[in-house]
CSV table of C-alpha atoms in Angstrom, one decimal:
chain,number,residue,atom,x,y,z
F,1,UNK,CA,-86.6,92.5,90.6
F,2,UNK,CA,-88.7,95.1,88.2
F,3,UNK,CA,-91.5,93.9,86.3
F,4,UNK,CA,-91.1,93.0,83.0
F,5,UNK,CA,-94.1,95.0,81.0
F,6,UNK,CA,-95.3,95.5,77.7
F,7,UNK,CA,-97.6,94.1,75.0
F,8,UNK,CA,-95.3,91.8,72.1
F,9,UNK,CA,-96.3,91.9,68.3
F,10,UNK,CA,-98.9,88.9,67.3
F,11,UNK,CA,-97.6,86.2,64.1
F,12,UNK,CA,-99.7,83.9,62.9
F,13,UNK,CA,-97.7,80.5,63.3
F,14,UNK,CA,-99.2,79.3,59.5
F,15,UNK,CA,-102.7,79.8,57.7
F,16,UNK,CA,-104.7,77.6,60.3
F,17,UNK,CA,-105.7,80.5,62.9
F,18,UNK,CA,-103.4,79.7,65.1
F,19,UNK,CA,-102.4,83.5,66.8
F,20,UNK,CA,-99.0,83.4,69.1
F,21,UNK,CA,-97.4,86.1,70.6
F,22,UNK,CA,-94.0,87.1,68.1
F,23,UNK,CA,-91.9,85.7,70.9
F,24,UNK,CA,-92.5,82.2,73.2
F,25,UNK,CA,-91.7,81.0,76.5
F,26,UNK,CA,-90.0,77.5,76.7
F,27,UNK,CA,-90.2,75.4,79.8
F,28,UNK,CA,-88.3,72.4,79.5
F,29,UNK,CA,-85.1,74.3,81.3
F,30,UNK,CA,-87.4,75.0,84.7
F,31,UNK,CA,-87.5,71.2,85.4
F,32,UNK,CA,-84.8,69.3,83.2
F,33,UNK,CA,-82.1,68.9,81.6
F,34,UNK,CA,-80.4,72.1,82.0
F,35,UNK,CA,-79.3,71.2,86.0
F,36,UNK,CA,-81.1,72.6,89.2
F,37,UNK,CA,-83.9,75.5,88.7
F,38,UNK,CA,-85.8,77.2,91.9
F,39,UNK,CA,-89.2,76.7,91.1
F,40,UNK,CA,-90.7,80.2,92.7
F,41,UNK,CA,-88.6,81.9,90.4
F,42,UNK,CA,-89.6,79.5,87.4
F,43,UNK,CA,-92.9,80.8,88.2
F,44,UNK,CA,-92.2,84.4,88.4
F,45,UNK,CA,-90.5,83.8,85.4
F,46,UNK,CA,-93.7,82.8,83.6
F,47,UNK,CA,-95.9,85.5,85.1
F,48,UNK,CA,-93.1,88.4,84.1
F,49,UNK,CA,-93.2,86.6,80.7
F,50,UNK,CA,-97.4,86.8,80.5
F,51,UNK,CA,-97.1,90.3,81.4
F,52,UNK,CA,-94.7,91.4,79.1
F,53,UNK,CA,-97.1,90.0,76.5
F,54,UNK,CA,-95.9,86.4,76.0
F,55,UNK,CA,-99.0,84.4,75.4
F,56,UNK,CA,-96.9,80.9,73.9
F,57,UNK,CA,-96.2,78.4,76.8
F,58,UNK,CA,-94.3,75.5,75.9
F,59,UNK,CA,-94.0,72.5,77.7
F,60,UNK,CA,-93.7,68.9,77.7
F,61,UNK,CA,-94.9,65.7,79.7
F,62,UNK,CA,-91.7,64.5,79.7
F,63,UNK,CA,-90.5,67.3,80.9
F,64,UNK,CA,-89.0,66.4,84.8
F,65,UNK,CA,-91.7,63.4,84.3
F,66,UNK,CA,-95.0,65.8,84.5
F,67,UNK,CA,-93.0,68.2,86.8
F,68,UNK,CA,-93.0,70.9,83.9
F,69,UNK,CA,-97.0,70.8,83.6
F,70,UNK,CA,-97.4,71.0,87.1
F,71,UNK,CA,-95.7,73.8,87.5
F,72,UNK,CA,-97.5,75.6,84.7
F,73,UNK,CA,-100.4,74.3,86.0
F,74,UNK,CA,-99.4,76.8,89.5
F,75,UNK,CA,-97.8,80.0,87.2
F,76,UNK,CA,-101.5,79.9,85.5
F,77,UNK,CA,-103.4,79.7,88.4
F,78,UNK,CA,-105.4,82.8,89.4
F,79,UNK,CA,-104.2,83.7,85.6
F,80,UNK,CA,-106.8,84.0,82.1
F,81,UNK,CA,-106.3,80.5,80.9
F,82,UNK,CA,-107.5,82.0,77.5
F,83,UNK,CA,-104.7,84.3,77.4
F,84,UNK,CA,-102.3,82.3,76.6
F,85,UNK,CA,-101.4,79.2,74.7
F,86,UNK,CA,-100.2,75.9,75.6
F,87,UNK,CA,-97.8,73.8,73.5
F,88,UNK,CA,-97.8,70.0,75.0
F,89,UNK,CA,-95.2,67.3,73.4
F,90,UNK,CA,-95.8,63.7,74.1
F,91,UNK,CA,-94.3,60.2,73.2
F,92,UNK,CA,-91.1,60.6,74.8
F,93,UNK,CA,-90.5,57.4,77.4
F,94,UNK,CA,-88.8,57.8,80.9
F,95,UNK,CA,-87.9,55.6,84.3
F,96,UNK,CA,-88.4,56.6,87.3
F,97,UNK,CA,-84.1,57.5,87.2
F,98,UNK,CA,-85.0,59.5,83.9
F,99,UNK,CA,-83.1,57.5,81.5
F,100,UNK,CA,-85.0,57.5,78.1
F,101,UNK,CA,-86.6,54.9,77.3
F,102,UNK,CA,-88.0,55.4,73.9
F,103,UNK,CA,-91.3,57.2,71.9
F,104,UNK,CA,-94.5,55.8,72.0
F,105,UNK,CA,-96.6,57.5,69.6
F,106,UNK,CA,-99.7,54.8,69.0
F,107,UNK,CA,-103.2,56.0,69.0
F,108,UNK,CA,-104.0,54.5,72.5
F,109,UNK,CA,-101.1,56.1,73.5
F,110,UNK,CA,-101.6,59.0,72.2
F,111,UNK,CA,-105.1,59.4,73.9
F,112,UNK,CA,-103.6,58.4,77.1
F,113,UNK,CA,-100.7,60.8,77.6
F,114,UNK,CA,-103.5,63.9,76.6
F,115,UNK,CA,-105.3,62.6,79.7
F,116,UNK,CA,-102.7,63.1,82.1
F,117,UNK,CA,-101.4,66.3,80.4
F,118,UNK,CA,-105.0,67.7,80.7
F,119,UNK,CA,-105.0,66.6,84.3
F,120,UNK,CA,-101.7,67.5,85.3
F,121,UNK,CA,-102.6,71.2,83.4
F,122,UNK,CA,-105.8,71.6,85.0
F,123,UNK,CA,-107.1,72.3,82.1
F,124,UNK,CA,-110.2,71.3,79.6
F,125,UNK,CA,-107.8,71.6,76.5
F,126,UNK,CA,-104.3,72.0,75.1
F,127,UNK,CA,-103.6,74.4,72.2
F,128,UNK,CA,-101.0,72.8,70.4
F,129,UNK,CA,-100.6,69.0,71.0
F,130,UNK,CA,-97.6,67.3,69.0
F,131,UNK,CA,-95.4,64.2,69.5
F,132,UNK,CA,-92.1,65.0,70.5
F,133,UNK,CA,-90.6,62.4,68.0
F,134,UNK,CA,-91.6,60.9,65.1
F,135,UNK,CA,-92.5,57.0,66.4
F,136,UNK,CA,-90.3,54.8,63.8
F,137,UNK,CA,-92.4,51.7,64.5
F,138,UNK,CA,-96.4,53.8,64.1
F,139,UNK,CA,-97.3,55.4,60.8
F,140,UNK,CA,-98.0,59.5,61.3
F,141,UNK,CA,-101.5,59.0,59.8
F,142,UNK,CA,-102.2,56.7,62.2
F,143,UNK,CA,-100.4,59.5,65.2
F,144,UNK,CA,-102.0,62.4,63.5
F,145,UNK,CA,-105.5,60.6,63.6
F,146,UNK,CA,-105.8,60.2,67.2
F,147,UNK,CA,-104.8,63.9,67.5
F,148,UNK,CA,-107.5,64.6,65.2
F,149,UNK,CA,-110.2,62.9,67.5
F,150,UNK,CA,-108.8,65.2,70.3
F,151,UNK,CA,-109.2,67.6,68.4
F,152,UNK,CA,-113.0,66.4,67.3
F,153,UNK,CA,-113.8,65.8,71.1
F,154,UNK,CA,-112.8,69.6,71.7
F,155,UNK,CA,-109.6,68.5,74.1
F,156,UNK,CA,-106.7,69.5,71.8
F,157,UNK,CA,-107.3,72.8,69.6
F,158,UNK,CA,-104.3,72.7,67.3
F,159,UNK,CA,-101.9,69.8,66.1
F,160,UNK,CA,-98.3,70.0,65.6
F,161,UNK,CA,-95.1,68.2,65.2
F,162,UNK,CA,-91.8,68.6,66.5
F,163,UNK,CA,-88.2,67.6,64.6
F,164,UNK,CA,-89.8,65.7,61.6
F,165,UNK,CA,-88.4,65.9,57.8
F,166,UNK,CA,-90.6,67.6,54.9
F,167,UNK,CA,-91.9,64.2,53.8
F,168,UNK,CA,-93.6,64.0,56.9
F,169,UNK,CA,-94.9,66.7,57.0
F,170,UNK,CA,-96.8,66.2,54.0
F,171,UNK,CA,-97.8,62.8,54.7
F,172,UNK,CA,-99.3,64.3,58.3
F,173,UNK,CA,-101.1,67.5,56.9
F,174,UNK,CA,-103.1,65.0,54.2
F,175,UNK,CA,-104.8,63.7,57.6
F,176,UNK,CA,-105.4,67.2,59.6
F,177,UNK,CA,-104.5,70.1,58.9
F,178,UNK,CA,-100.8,71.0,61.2
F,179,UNK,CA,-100.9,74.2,62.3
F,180,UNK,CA,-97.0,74.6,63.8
F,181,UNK,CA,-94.2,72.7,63.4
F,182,UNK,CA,-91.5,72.8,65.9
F,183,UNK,CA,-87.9,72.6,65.5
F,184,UNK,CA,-84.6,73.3,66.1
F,185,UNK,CA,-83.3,76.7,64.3
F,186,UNK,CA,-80.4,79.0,64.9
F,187,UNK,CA,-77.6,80.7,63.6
F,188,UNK,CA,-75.8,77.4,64.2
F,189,UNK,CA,-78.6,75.0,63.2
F,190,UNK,CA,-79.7,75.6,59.8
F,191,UNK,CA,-80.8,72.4,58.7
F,192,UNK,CA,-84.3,73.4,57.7
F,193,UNK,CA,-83.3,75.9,55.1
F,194,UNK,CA,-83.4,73.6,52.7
F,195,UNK,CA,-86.2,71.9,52.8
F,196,UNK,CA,-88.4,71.7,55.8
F,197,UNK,CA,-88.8,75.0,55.7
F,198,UNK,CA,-90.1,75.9,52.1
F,199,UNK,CA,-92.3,73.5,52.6
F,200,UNK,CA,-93.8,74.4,56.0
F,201,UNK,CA,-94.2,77.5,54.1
F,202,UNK,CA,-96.3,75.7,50.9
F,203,UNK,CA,-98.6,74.1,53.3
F,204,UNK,CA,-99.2,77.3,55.4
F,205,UNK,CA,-97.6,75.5,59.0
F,206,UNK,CA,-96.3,77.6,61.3
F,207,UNK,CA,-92.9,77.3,62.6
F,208,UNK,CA,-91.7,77.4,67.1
F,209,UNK,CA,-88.2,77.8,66.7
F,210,UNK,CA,-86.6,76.2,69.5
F,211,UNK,CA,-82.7,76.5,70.6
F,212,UNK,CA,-82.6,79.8,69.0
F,213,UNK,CA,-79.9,79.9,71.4
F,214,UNK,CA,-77.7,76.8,70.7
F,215,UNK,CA,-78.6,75.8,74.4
F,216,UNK,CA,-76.8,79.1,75.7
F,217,UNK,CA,-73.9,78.8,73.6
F,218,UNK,CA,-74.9,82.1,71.3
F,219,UNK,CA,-76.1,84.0,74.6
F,220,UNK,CA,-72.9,85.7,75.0
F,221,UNK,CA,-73.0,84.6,78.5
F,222,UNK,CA,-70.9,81.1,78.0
F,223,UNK,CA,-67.0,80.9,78.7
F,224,UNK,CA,-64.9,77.5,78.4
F,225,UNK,CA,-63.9,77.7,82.0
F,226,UNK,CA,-68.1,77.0,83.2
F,227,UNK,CA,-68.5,73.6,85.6
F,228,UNK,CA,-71.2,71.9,84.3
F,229,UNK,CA,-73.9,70.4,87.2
F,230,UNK,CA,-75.0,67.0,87.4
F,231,UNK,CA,-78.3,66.6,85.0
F,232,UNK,CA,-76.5,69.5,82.1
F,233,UNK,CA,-76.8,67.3,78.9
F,234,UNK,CA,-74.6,69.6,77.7
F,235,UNK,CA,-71.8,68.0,79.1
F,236,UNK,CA,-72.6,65.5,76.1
F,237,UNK,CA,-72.9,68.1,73.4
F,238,UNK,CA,-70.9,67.7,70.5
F,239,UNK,CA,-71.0,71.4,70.4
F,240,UNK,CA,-69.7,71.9,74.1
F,241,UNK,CA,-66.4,69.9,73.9
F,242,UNK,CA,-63.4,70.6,73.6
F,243,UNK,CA,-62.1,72.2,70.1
F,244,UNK,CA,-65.6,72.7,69.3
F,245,UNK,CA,-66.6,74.8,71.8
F,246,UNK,CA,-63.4,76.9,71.2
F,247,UNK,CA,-64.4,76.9,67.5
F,248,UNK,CA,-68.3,78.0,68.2
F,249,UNK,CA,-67.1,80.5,70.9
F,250,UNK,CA,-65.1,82.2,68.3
F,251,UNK,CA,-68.2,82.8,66.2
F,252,UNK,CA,-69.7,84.3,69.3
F,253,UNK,CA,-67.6,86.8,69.3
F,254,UNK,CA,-67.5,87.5,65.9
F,255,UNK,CA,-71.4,88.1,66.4
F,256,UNK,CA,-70.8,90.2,69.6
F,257,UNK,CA,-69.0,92.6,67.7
F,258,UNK,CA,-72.0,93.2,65.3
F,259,UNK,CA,-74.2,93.2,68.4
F,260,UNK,CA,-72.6,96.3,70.2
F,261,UNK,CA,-73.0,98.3,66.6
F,262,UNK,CA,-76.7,97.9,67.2
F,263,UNK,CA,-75.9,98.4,70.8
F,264,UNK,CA,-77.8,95.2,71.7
F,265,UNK,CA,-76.6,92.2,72.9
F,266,UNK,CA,-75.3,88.8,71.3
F,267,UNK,CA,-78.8,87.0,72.6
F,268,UNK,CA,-80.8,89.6,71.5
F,269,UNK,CA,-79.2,89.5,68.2
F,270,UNK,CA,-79.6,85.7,67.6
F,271,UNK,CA,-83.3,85.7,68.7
F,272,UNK,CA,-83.8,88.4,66.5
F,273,UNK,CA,-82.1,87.0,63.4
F,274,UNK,CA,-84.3,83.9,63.4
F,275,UNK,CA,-87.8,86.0,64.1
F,276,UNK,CA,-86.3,87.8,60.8
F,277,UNK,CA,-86.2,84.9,58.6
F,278,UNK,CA,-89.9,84.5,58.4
F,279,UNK,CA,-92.8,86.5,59.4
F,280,UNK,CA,-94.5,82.7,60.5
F,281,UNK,CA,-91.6,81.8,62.6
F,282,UNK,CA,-92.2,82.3,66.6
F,283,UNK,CA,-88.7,81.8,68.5
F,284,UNK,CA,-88.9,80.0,71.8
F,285,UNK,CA,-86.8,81.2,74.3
F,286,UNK,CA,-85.8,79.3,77.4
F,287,UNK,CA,-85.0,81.4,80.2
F,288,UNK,CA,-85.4,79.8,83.5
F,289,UNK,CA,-84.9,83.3,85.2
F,290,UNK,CA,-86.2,86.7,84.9
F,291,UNK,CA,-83.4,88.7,84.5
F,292,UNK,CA,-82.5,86.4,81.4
F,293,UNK,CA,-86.2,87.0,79.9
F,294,UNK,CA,-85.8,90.8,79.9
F,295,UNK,CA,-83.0,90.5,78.0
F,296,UNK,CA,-84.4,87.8,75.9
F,297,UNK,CA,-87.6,89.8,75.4
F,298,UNK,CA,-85.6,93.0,74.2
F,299,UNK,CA,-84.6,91.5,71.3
F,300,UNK,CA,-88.3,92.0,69.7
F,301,UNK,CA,-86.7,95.3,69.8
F,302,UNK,CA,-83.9,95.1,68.0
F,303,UNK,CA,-84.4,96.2,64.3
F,304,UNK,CA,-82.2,94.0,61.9
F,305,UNK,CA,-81.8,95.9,58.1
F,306,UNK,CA,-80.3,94.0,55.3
F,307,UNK,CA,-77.0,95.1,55.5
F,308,UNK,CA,-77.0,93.7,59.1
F,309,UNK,CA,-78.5,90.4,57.8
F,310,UNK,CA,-75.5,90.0,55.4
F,311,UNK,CA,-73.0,90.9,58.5
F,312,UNK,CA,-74.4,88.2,60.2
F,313,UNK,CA,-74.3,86.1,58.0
F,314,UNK,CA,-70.4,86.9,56.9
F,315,UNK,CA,-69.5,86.5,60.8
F,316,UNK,CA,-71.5,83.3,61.1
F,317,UNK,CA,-72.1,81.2,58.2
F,318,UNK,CA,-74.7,78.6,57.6
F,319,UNK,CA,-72.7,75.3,58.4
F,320,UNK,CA,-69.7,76.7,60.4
F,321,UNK,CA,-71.0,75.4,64.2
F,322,UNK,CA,-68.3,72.5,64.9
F,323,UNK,CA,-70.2,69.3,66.2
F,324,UNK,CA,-73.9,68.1,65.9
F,325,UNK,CA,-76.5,69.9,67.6
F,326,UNK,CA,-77.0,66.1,69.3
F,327,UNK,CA,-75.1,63.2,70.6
F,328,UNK,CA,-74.6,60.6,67.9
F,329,UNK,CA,-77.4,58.4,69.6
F,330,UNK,CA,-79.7,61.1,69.9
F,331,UNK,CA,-79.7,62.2,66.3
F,332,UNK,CA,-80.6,59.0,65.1
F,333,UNK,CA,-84.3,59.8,66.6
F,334,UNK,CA,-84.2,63.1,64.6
F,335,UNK,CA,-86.5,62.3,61.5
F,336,UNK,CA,-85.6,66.0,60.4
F,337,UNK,CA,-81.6,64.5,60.0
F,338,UNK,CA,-82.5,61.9,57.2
């Protein structure tokens, strides 16, 4: 395998000094969710990533039950722990079988799960600490003022929030400034046009795009015909059954045939699209192997004008995906949905 080099563009991720690389690394795929991953080429996967430039690490505790920060915790060592950034979620509740069990976002709770993160991490402090979920039974304040101790005590640098509507937002940034917001956003999730993201924009948040990839469904890689493994939520996608996957797969295609006219590829193309719609918007990218970061990283290459803007959006319009980016259930916890 050749080594991934180069140095990516800087964003700022909102008016709060918070300085990311224009692309991010997300982890969650190296330990759940996504069926089996290899961790020594997880890890080779993070160094090719840091060496190419990326400096945004994204993680989760949740993530394969602390496995994820363990893990980072190894790709770091021997590695400038101030070169990079690291993006912890909390809240989210599993057993010991992984079934989910809930959010827990209270201020004890809070200060608890940072604890183990830091440990797990071997680390002093996080750079972006965020609830996965908004907690329907704990005001934010109340979420966002623990964070703020952290933050006081020097353990947490940054706070953020993950999948949360406009309102809250505002309701949050009146207790601490929120330096990034993270969120689903693709060609085929466009939710936060709207709202969320005008207003992330007022209050100078910064935006991680995650599932800039619909969950590999816009990496031009996907077919009908792939076996799903054991542990692939996507074998509960709305967007992965049936008609609907014939449906979205035709948009693919519809974008692949823009992509070869910039002779780039349909990942490369979707990455790049979101990364255009904002100069405070960091896509996260979720490669689990290096061959799929290389490509992934060549899309800070690819140069989109406005005439290929409007193609892409003629080929895929906001609102044409077929099904819900999450089972029914699963949206319900979405406070960026209501």
């Amino acid at each position: 395998m050749s080594a991934i080099t180069g140095t990516l563009a800087r964003r700022s991720l909102g008016a709060h000094g918070l300085v990311s690389s224009a692309l991010g690394l997300g982890l969650m795929g190296m330990s759940d969710l996504y069926g089996p991953a290899d961790d020594a080429e997880s890890i080779a996967t993070v160094h090719a990533a840091i060496d190419a430039g990326v400096t945004l690490l994204d993680t989760g505790d949740f993530y394969g039950m602390g496995h994820n920060e363990m893990l980072l915790r190894e790709a770091l060592r021997g590695r400038d722990r101030d070169g990079v950034l690291i993006s912890v979620k909390f809240g989210a509740l599993r057993g010991p079988d992984g079934a989910w069990l809930g959010y827990d976002a209270r201020p004890a709770a809070v200060k608890n799960f940072a604890a183990y993160s830091l440990r797990r991490l071997g680390t002093d402090h996080i750079d972006v600490y965020r609830p996965a979920r908004l907690d329907p039974e704990v005001p934010i304040e109340d979420t966002i003022g623990a964070i703020a101790e952290l933050v006081d005590a020097g353990h947490v640098r940054h706070i953020g929030l993950s999948e949360v509507s406009a309102e809250t937002l505002r309701r949050a940034h009146a207790v601490h400034p929120i330096s990034d917001l993270q969120i689903e956003y693709s060609l085929l999730s466009r939710g936060i046009e709207a709202d969320i993201l005008p207003t992330a924009r007022e209050l100078g948040i910064g935006v991680t795009a995650y599932g800039v990839l619909s969950r590999g469904l816009l990496s031009g890689h996907w077919d009908a015909s792939r076996e799903l493994t054991a542990g692939d939520f996507r074998g509960f996608s709305p967007r992965f059954q049936g008609e609907n996957l014939a449906h979205n797969l035709a948009l693919v295609e519809a974008l692949r045939a823009l992509a070869e006219t910039k002779d780039a590829t349909v990942a490369q193309i979707a990455i790049a699209w979101v990364a255009a719609q904002d100069a405070t918007i960091v896509p996260l990218v979720g490669a689990r192997r290096r061959d799929r970061l290389a490509e992934a990283l060549g899309a800070a290459r690819v140069e989109l004008t406005p005439a290929d803007l409007a193609a892409i959006e003629d080929a895929v319009p906001a609102g044409s995906a077929a099904g819900t980016r999450y089972a029914e259930a699963q949206m319900h916890h979405l406070d960026s949905e209501r």
